[in-house]
Short mmCIF file of C-alpha atoms and ligand atoms in Angstrom, two decimals:
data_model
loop_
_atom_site.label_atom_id
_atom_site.label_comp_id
_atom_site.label_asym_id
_atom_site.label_seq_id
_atom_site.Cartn_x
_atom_site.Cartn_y
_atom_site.Cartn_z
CA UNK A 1394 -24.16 4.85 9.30
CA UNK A 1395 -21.13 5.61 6.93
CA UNK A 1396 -21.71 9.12 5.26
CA UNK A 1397 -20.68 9.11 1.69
CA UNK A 1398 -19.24 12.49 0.43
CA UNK A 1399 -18.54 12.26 -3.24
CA UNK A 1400 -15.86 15.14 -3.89
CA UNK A 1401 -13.66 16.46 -7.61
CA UNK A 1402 -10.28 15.20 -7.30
CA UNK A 1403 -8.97 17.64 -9.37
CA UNK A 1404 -10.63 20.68 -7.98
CA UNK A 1405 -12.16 19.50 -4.67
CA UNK A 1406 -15.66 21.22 -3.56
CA UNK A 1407 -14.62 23.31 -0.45
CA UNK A 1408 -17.78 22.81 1.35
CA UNK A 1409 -17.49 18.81 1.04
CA UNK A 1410 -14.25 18.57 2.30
CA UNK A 1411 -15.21 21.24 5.12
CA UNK A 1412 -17.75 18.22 5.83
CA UNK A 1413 -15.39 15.73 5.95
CA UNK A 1414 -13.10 18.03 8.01
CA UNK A 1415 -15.87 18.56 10.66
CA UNK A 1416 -16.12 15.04 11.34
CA UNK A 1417 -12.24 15.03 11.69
CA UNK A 1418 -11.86 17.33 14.43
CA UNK A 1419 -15.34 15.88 16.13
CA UNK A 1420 -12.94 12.76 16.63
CA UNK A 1421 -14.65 10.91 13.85
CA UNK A 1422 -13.37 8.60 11.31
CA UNK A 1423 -12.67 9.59 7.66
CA UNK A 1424 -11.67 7.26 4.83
CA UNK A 1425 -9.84 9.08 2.17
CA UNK A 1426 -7.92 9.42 -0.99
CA UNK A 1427 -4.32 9.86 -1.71
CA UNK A 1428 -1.81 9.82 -4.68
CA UNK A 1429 -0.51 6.01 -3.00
CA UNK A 1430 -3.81 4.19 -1.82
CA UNK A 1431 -6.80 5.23 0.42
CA UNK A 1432 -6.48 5.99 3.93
CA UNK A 1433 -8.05 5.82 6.90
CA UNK A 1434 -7.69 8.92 8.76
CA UNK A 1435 -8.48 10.34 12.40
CA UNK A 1436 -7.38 13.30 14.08
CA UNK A 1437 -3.41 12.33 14.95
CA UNK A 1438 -3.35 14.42 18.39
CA UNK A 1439 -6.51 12.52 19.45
CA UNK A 1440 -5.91 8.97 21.24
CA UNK A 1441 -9.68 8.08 21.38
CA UNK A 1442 -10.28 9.01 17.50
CA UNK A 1443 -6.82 6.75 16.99
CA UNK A 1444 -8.38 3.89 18.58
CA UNK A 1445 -11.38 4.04 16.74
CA UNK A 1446 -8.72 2.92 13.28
CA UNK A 1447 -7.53 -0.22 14.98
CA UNK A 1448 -10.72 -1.77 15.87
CA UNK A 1449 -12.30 -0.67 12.65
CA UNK A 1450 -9.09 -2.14 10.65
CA UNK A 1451 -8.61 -5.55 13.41
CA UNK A 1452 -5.32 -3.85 13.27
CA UNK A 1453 -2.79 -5.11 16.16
CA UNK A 1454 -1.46 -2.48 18.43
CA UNK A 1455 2.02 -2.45 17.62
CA UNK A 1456 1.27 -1.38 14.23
CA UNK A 1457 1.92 1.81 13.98
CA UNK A 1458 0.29 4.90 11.78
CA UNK A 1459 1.15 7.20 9.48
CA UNK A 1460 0.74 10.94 10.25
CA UNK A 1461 -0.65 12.84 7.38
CA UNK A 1462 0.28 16.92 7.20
CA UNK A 1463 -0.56 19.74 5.21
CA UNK A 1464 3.27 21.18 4.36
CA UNK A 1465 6.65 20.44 5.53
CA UNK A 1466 6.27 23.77 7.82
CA UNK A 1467 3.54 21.15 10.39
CA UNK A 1468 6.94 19.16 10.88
CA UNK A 1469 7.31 20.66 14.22
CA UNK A 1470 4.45 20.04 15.28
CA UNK A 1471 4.68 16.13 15.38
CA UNK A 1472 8.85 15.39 15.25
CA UNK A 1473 11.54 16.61 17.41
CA UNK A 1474 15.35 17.70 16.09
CA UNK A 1475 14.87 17.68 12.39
CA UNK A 1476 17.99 18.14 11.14
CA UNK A 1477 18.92 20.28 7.90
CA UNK A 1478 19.20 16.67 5.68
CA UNK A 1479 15.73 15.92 6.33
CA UNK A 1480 14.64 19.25 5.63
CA UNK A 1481 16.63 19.52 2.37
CA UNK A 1482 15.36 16.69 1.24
CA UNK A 1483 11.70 17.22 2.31
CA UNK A 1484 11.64 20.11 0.00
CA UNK A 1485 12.52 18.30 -3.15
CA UNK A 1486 10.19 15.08 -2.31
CA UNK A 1487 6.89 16.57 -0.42
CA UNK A 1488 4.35 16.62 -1.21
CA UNK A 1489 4.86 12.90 -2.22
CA UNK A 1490 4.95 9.48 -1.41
CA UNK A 1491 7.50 9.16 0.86
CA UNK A 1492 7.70 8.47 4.51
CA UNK A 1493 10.28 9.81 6.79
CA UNK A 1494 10.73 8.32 10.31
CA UNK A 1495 11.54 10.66 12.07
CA UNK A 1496 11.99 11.01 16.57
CA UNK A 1497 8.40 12.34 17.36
CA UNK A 1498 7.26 15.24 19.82
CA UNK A 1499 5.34 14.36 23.47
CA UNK A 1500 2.27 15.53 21.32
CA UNK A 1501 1.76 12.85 19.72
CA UNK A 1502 -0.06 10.05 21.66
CA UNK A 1503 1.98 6.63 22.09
CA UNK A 1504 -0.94 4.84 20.47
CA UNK A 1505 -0.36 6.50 16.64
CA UNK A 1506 3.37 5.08 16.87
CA UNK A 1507 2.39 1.91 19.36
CA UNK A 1508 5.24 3.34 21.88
CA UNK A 1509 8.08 4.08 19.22
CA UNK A 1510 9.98 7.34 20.17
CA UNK A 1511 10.01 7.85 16.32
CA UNK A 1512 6.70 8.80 14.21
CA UNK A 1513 6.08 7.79 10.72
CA UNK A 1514 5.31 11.38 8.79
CA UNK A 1515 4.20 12.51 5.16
CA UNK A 1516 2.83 14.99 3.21
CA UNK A 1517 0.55 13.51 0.67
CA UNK A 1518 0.94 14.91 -3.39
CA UNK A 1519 -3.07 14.90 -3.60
CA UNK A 1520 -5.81 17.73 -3.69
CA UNK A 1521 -8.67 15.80 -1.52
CA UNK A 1522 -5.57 14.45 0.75
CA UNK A 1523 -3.84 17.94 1.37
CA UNK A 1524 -7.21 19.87 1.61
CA UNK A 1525 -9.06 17.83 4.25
CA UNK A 1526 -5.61 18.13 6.71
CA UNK A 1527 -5.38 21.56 6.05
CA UNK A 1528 -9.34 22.26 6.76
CA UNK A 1529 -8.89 19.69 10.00
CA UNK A 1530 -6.13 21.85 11.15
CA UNK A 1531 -4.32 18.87 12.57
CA UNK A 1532 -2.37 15.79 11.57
CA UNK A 1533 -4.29 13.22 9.74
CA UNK A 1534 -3.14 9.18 11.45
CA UNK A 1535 -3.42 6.93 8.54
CA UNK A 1536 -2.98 3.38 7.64
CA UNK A 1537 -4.25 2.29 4.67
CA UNK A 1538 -8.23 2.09 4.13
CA UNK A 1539 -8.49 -2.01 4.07
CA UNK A 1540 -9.42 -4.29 6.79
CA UNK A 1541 -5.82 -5.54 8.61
CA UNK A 1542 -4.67 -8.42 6.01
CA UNK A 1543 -6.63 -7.24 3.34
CA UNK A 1544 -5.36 -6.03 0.17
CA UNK A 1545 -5.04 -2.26 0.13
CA UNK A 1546 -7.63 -0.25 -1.23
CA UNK A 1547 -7.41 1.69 -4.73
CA UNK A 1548 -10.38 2.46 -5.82
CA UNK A 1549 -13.72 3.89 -3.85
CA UNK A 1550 -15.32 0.55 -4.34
CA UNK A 1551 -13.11 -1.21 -2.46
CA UNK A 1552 -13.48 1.18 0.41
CA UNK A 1553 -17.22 0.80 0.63
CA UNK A 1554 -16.41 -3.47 0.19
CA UNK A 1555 -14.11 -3.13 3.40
CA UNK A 1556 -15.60 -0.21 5.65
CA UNK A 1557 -19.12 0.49 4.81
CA UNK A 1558 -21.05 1.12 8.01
CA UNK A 1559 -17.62 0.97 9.80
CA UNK A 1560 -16.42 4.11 9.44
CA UNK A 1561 -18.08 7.73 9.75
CA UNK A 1562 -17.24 9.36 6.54
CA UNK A 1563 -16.42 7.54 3.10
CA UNK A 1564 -14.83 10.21 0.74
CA UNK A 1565 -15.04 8.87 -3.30
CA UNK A 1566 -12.30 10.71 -5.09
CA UNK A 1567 -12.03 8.43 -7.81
CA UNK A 1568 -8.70 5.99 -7.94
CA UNK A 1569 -5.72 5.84 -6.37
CA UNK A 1570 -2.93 7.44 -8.75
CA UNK A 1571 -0.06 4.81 -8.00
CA UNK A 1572 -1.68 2.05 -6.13
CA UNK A 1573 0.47 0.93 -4.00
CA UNK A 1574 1.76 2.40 -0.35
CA UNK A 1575 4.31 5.11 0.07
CA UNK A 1576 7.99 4.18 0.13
CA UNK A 1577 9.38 4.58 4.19
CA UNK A 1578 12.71 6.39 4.85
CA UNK A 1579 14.30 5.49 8.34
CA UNK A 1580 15.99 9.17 8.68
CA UNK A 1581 17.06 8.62 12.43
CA UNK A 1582 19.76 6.43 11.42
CA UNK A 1583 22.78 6.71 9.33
CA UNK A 1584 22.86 5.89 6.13
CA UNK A 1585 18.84 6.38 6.11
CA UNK A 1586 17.50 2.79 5.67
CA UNK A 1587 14.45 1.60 3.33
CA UNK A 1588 12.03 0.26 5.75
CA UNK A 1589 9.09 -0.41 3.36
CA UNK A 1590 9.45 0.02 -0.96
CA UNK A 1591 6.94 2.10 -2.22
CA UNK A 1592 5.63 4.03 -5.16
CA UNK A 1593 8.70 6.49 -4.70
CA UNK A 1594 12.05 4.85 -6.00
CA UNK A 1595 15.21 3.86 -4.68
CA UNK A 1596 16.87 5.25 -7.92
CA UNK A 1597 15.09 8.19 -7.32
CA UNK A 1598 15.63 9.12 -3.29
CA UNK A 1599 19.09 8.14 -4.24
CA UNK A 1600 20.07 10.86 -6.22
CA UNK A 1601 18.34 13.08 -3.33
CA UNK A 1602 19.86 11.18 -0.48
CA UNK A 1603 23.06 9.73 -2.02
CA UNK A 1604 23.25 5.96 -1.12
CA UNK A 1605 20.77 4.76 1.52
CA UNK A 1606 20.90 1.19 2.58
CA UNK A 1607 18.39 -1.33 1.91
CA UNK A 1608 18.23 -4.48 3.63
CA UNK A 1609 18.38 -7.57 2.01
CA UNK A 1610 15.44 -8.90 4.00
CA UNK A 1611 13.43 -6.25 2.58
CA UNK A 1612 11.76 -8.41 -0.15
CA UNK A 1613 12.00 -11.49 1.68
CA UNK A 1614 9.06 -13.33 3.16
CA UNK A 1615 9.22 -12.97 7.14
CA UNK A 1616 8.78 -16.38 9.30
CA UNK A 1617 7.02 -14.85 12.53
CA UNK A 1618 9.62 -15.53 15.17
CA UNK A 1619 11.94 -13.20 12.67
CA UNK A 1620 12.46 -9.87 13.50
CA UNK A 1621 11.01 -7.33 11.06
CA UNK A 1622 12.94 -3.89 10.24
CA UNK A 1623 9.66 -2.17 10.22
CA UNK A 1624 7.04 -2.48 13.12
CA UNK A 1625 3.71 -4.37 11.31
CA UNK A 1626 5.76 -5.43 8.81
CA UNK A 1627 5.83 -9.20 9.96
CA UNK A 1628 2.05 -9.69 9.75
CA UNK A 1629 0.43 -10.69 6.82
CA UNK A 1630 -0.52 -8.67 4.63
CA UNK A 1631 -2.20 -7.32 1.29
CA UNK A 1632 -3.67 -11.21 1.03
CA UNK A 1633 -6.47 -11.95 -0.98
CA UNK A 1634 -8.70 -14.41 0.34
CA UNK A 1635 -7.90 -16.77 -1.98
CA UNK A 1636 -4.38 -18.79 -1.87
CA UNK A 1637 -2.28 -16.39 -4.38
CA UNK A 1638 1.04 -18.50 -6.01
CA UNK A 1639 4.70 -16.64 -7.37
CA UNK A 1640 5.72 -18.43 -10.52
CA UNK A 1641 9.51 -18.03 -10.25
CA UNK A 1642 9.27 -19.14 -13.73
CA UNK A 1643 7.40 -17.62 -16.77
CA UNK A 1644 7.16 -20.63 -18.60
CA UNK A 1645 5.29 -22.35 -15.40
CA UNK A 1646 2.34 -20.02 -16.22
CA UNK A 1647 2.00 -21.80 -19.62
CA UNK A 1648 2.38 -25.34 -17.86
CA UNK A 1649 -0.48 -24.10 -15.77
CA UNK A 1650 -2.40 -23.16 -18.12
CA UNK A 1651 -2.28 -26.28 -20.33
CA UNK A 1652 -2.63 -28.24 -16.56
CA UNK A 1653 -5.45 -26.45 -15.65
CA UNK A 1654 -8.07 -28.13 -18.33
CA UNK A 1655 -7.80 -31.20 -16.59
CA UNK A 1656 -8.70 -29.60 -13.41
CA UNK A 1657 -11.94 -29.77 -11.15
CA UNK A 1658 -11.59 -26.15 -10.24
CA UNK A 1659 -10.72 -23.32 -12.60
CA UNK A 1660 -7.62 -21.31 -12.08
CA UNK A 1661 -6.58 -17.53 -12.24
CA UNK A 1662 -3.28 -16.48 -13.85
CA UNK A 1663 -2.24 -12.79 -12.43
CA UNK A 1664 0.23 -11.57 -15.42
CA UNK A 1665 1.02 -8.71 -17.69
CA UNK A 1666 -1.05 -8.42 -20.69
CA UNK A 1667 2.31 -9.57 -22.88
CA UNK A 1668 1.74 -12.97 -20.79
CA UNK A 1669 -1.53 -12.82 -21.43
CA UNK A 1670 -1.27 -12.99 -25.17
CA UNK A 1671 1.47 -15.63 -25.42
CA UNK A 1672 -1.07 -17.73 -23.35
CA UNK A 1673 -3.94 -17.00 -25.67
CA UNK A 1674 -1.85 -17.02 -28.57
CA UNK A 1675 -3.21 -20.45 -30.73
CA UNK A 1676 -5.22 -21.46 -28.14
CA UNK A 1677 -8.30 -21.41 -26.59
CA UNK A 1678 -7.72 -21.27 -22.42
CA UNK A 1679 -10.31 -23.36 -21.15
CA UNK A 1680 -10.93 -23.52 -17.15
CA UNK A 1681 -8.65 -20.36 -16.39
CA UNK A 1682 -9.51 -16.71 -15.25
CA UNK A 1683 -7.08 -14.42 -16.72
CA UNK A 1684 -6.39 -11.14 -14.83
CA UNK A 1685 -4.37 -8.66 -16.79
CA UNK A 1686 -2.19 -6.22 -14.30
CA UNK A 1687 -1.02 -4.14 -16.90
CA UNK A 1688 2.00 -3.97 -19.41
CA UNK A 1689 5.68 -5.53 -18.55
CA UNK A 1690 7.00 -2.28 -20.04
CA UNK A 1691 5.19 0.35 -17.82
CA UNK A 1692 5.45 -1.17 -13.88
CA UNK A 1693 3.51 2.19 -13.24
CA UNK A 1694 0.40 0.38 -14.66
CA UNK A 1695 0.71 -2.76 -13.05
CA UNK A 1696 1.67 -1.41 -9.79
CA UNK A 1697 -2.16 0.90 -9.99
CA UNK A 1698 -4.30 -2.01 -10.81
CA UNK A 1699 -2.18 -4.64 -8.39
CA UNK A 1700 -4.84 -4.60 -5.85
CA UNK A 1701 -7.68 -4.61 -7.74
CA UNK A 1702 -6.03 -7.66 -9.21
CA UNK A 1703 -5.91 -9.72 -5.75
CA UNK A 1704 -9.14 -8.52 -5.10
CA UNK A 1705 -10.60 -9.78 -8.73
CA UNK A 1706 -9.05 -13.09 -7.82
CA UNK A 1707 -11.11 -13.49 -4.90
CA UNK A 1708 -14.32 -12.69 -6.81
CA UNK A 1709 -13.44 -15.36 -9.71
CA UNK A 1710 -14.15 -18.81 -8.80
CA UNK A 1711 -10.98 -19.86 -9.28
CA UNK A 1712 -9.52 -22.19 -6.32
CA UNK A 1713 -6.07 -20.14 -6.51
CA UNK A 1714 -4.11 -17.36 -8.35
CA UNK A 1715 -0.68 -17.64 -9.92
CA UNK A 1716 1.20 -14.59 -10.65
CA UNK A 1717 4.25 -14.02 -12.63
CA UNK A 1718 7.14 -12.02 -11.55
CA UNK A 1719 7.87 -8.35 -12.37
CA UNK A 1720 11.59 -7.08 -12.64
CA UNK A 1721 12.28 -5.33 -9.14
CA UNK A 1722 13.48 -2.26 -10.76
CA UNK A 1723 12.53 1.13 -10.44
CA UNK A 1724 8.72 0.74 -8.56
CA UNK A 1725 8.94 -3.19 -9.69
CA UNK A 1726 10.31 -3.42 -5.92
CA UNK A 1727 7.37 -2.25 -4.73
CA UNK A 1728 4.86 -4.33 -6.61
CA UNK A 1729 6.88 -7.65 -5.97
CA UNK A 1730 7.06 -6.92 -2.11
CA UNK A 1731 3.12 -6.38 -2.02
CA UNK A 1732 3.58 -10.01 -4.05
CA UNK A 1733 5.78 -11.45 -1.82
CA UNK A 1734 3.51 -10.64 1.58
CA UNK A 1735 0.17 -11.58 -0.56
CA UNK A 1736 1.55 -15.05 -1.48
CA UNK A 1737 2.65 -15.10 2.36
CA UNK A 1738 6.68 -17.26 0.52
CA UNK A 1739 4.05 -19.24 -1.63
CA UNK A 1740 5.80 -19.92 -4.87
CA UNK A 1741 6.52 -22.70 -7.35
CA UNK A 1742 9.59 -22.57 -9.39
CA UNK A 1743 9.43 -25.87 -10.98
CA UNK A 1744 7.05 -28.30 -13.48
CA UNK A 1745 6.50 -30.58 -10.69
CA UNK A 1746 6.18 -28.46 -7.79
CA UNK A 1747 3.65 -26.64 -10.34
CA UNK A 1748 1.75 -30.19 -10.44
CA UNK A 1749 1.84 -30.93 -6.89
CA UNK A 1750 -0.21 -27.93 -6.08
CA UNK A 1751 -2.71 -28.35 -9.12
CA UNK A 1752 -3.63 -31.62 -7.32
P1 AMP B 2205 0.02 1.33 6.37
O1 AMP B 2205 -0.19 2.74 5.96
O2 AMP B 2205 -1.23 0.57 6.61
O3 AMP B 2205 0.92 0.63 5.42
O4 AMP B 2205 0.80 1.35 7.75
C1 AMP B 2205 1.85 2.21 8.03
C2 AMP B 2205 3.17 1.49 8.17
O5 AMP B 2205 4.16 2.46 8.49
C3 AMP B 2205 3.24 0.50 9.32
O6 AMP B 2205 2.86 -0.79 8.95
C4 AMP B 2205 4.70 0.53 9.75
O7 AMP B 2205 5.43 -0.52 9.15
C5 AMP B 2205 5.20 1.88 9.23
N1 AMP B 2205 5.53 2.76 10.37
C6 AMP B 2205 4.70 3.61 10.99
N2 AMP B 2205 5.31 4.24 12.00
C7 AMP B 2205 6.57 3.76 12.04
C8 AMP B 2205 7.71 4.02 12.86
N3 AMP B 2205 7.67 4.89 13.87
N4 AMP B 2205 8.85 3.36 12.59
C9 AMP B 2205 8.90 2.49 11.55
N5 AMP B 2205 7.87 2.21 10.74
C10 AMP B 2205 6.71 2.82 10.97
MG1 MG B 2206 -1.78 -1.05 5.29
#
């Protein structure tokens, strides 16, 4: 039985979170809102309540977790050596979405960093988020609150769709704010290296950090003999269940959409809602679900309702999705890595490559 505790995001109820908290430190399992996406959270000191999030998730073993604290003052009690950069820089980012890697302490159980001397460690800028670690009183592990492959979860909704019954406590504290994962900092290396892009920019560490070096794999699709410069980052991930396509080309989503009437099976076009007009404009789209991510002008939008848009596709009955691409600027890196991993390299950059997988 999954205990739903409906709790203010703004000004969260202290008794509900107290709840939540309870079932925390019982070694329970509590799924949870933050300013990036929901989480899945267990007590981080506790192995057994660890465990629990990989079988609940089907998430392999060498994917590590996130640990979750209250203030940059827990540091201590998860990482070993921090050194005065990290600390400087902790104090202009946290709470936020950013990740630092950092070596870990022996309290920390090998499971929440599957063996890695290093621990992945944030403080989270939300009220439910920061409340329910501080009532727990210990690190909150977190991945993200989606079963392993799944799309990541924004919205309460989608955490009932993934882990109703599954987990032990459900919080619903509305949506996510940004909607997609936190960015991850490698900070035990020099420069400090991007491992994941995330809802906190480049541009932005940047001026904290000075230059920090970001691999040119990082937006690349992953073959799975290749070795990935984050552990987990190799699987697949964020997919929708339904076959999601990259147009490298904006003018292939208009040779789709004149294609598609001559289809069997309708089609979805992922695109801002500028695409979306100069597809309607004159026409009437016949045989083609249209899901609107948000305006090219504000990536913040598009990068909240990302998610909700693979998920969407799967509950159209379109055969497959086609998405256009966003400039990877500023959080645009982000949203076209979740793209990248959710089209697992699927992408058609010409009229006839376009046609070949219409047929
Ligand atoms: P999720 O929150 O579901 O995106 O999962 C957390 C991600 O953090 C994992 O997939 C890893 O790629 C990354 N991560 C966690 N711990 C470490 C670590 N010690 N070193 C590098 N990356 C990590
Ligand atoms: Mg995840």
């Amino acid at each position: 039985m999954t205990e739903i505790i409906r709790i203010d995001p703004i000004n969260p109820e202290t008794g509900r979170l107290a709840r939540a908290a309870e079932v925390i430190k019982d070694g329970g399992t509590v799924a949870f809102p933050t300013e990036t996406v929901y989480g899945l959270g267990a007590n981080g000191f506790d192995a057994n309540a660890c465990s629990r999030i990989f079988e609940i998730k089907g998430r392999p073993a060498d994917n590590p977790l996130i640990l979750h604290i209250a203030a940059a003052s827990w540091l201590n009690r998860v990482a070993n050596g921090v050194d005065r950069r990290t600390l400087d820089l902790v104090e202009k980012v946290w709470p936020g979405p950013i990740t630092l890697v950092l070596k870990r302490n022996n309290d920390v159980p090998d499971i929440v960093t599957a063996g890695l001397k290093t621990a992945a460690i944030r403080c989270p800028a939300h009220r439910i988020a920061l409340g329910l670690i501080e009532q727990s009183g210990v690190p909150i592990a977190a991945p993200s609150a989606n079963l392993s492959t799944k799309p990541s979860t924004t919205k309460f909704e989608h955490v009932l769709q993934d882990l109703d019954g599954k987990v032990d406590v459900i919080i619903d504290g509305g949506d996510a704010t940004f909607g997609v994962e936190s960015t991850i900092i490698d900070m035990t290396v020099n420069p400090p290296t991007l491992l994941r892009p995330g809802a906190f920019t480049v541009e932005e560490i940047e001026r904290y950090l000075g230059m920090i070096k970001v691999p040119k794999t990082i937006n690349q699709s992953l073959k799975s003999d290749d070795v990935a410069i984050a552990p987990g980052m190799k699987y697949r991930h964020y997919a929708p269940d339904k076959k999601l396509v990259l147009a490298n080309d904006d003018t292939l989503l208009h040779a789709a959409a004149e294609l598609a009437v001559g289809l069997k099976d309708p089609i979805a076009i992922l695109c801002s809602k500028q695409k979306a007009n100069a597809l309607m404009n004159g026409v009437k789209l016949r045989n083609i679900s249209l899901i609107v991510l948000g305006s090219d002008d504000n990536l913040y939008e598009v990068a909240r309702n990302l998610f909700d848009g693979f998920r969407a596709l799967d509950a159209t009955g379109a055969k497959l999705g086609i998405i256009q691409k966003f400039d990877e600027k500023g959080i645009g890196l982000a949203i076209m890595n979740r793209v990248y991993k959710a089209a697992g390299g699927s992408s058609v950059g010409t009229f006839s490559e376009l046609k070949e997988l219409l047929n």
